Coordinates of C-alpha atoms in Angstrom, one line a residue:
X1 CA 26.5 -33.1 -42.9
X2 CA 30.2 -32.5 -42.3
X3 CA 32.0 -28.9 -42.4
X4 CA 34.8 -27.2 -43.5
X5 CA 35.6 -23.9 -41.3
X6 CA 37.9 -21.1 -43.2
X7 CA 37.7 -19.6 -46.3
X8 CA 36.6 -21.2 -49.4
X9 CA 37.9 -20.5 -53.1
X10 CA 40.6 -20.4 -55.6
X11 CA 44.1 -19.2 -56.0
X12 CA 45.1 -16.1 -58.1
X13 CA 48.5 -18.4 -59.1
X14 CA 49.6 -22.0 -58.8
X15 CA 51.5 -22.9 -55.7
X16 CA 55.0 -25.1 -56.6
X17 CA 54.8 -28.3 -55.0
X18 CA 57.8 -28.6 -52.3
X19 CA 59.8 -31.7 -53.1
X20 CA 60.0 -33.5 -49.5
X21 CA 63.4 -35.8 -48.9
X22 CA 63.7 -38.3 -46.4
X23 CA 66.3 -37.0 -43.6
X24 CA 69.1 -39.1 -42.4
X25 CA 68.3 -40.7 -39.0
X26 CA 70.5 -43.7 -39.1
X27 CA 69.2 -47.5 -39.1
X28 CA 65.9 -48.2 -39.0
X29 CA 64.8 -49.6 -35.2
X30 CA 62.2 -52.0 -37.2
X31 CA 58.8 -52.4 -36.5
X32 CA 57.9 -50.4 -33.2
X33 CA 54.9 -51.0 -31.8
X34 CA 53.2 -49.7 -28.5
X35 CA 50.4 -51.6 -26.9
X36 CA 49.2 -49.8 -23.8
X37 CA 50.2 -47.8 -21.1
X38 CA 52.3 -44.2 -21.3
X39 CA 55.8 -43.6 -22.9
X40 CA 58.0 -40.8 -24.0
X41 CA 60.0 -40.2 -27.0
X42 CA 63.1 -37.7 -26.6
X43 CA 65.1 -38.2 -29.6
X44 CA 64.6 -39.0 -33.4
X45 CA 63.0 -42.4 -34.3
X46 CA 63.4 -44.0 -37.9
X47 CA 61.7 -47.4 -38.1
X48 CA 59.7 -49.6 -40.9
X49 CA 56.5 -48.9 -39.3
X50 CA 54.9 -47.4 -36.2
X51 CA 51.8 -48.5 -34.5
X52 CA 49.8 -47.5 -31.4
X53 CA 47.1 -49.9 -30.2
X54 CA 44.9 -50.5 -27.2
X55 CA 44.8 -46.8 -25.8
X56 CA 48.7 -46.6 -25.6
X57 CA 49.7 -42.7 -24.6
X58 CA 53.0 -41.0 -26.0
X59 CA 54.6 -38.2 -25.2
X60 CA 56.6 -36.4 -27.3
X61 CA 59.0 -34.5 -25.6
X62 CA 61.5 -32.1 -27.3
X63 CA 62.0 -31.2 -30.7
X64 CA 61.7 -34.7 -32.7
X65 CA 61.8 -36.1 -35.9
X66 CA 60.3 -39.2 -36.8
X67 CA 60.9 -41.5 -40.2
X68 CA 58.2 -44.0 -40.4
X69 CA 59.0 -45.7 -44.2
X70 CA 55.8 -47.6 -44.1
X71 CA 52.6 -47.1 -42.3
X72 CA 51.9 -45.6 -39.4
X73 CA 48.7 -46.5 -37.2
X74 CA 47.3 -44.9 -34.4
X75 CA 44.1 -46.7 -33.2
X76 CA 42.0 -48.0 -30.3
X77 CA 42.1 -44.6 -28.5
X78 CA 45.8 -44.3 -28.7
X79 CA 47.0 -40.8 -28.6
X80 CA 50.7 -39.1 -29.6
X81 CA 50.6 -36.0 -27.3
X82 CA 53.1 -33.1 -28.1
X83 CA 54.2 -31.8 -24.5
X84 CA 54.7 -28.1 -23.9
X85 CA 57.5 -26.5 -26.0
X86 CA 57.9 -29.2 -27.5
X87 CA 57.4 -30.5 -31.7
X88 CA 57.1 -33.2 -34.0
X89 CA 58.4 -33.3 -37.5
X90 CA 57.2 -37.0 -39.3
X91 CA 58.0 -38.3 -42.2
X92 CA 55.6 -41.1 -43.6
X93 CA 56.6 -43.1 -46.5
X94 CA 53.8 -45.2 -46.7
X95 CA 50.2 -44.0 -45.3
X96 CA 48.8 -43.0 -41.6
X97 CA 45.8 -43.9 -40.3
X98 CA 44.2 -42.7 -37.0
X99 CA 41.4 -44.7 -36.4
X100 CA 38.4 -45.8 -33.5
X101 CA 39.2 -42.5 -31.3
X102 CA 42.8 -42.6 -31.0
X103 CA 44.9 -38.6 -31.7
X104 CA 47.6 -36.8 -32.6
X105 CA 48.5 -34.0 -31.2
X106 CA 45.2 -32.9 -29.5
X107 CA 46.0 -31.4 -26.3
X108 CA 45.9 -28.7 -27.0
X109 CA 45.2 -28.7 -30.7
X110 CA 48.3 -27.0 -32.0
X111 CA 48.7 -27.5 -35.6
X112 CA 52.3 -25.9 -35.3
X113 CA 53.5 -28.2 -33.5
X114 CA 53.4 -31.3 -35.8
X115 CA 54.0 -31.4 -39.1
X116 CA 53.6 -34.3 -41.3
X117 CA 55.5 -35.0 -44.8
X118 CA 54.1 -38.1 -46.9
X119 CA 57.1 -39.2 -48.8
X120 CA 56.7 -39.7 -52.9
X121 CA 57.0 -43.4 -53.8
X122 CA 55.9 -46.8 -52.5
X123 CA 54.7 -49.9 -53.7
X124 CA 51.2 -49.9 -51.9
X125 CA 48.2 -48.8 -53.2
X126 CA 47.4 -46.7 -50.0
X127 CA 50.6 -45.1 -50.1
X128 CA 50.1 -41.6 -49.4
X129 CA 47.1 -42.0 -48.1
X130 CA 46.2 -40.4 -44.5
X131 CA 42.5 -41.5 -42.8
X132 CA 41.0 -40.4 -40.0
X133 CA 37.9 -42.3 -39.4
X134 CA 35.6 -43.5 -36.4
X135 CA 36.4 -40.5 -34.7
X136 CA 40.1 -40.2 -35.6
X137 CA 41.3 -36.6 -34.5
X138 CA 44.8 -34.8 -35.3
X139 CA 46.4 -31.4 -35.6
X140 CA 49.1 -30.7 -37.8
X141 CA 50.5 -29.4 -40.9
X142 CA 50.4 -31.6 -43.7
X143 CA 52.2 -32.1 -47.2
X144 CA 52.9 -34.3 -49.5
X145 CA 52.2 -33.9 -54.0
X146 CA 50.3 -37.4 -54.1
X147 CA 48.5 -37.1 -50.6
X148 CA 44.7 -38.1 -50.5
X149 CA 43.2 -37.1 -47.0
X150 CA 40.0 -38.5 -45.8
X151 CA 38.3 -37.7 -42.9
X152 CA 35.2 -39.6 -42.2
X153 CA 32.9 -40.7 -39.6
X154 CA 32.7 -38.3 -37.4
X155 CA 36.4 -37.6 -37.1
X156 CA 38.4 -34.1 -36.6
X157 CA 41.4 -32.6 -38.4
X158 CA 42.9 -29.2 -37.1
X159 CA 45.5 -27.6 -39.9
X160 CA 46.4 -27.3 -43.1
X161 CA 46.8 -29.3 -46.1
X162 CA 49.2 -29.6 -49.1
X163 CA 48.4 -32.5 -51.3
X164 CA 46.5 -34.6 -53.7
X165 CA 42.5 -34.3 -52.9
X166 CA 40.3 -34.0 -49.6
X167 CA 37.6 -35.7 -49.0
X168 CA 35.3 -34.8 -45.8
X169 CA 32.0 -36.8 -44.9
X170 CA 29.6 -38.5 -42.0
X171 CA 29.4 -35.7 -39.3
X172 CA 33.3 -34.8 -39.7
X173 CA 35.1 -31.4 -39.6
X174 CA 38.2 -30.1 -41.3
X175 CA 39.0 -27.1 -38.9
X176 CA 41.4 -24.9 -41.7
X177 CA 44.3 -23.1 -39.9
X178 CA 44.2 -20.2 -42.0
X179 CA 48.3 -19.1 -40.2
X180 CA 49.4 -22.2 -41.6
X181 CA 52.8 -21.6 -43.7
X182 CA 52.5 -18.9 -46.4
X183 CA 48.8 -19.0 -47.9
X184 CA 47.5 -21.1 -45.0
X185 CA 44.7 -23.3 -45.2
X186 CA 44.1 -26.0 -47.7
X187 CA 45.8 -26.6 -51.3
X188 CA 44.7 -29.4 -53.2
X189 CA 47.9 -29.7 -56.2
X190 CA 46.3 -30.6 -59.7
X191 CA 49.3 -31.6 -62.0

């Protein structure tokens, strides 16, 4: 009982798989956490791991890159909101989970204005893993060769996908942005 909106099939040709690099944003600020209440981010953030708990609001304003070499959490109807002429470029080393009503980048949903790069390596075994679950919504480009994206539970996803597999289920929707980078939509890499 979930859907998939867009076009459904199979590519004429394989599709190369980009090779993503982690960019240079100095030292990591540690583990960053937000627990609550509103804040803005202006500037590039590289840390261990970023979390967002107990309905904690931030805005993103400006163009901004963000280096998160672990996990990054977003949970408890927590939201990262991409202001007005404004993006997000994150890369995840580890996995991203957005969890118990909490969002990215859903007002308005704009999947052009976030796009999310899950890093090759780590030690984990949910590396490269993104969830959205218990109603978990987000908008964005994604990549990443060894990406496995699950959206479950009546949860919402807005975009496009590059990556491992896709798996969709309990009342959720994948919402394909068919303008998404050349080909658009979904691409699930078999090696």
């Amino acid at each position: 009982r979930s859907t998939v909106t867009g076009t459904i099939g199979q590519l004429d040709a394989a599709v190369d798989m980009p090779e993503l690099t982690a960019p240079e944003l100095g030292d990591s600020a540690g583990e960053v956490e937000y627990k609550g209440g509103k804040h803005a981010i202006s500037a590039d953030l590289h840390c261990a791991k970023l979390t967002l708990c107990r309905g904690a609001v931030v805005d993103i304003e400006g163009d901004v890159t963000m280096l998160v070499d672990g996990k990054l959490t977003v949970k408890d109807r927590s939201a990262i909101r991409v202001q007005p002429e404004s993006t997000l470029t994150l890369y995840v080393g580890g996995s991203m989970a957005v969890v118990r009503g909490a969002s990215i980048n859903m007002d308005p949903a704009d999947p052009q204005r976030v796009s999310v790069f899950m890093l090759a390596g780590g030690e984990d075994d949910d590396d490269h893993k993104i969830t959205l679950d218990r109603g978990g919504r987000m908008a964005a480009w994604v990549q990443g060769a060894e990406t496995f994206l699950r959206i479950d539970d009546r949860s919402e996803f807005f975009g496009a996908f590059l990556g491992r597999s896709v798996k969709v289920e309990d009342h959720s929707r994948f919402h394909v942005d068919m303008a998404a980078g050349s080909g658009g939509g979904v691409i699930v890499y078999e090696p």
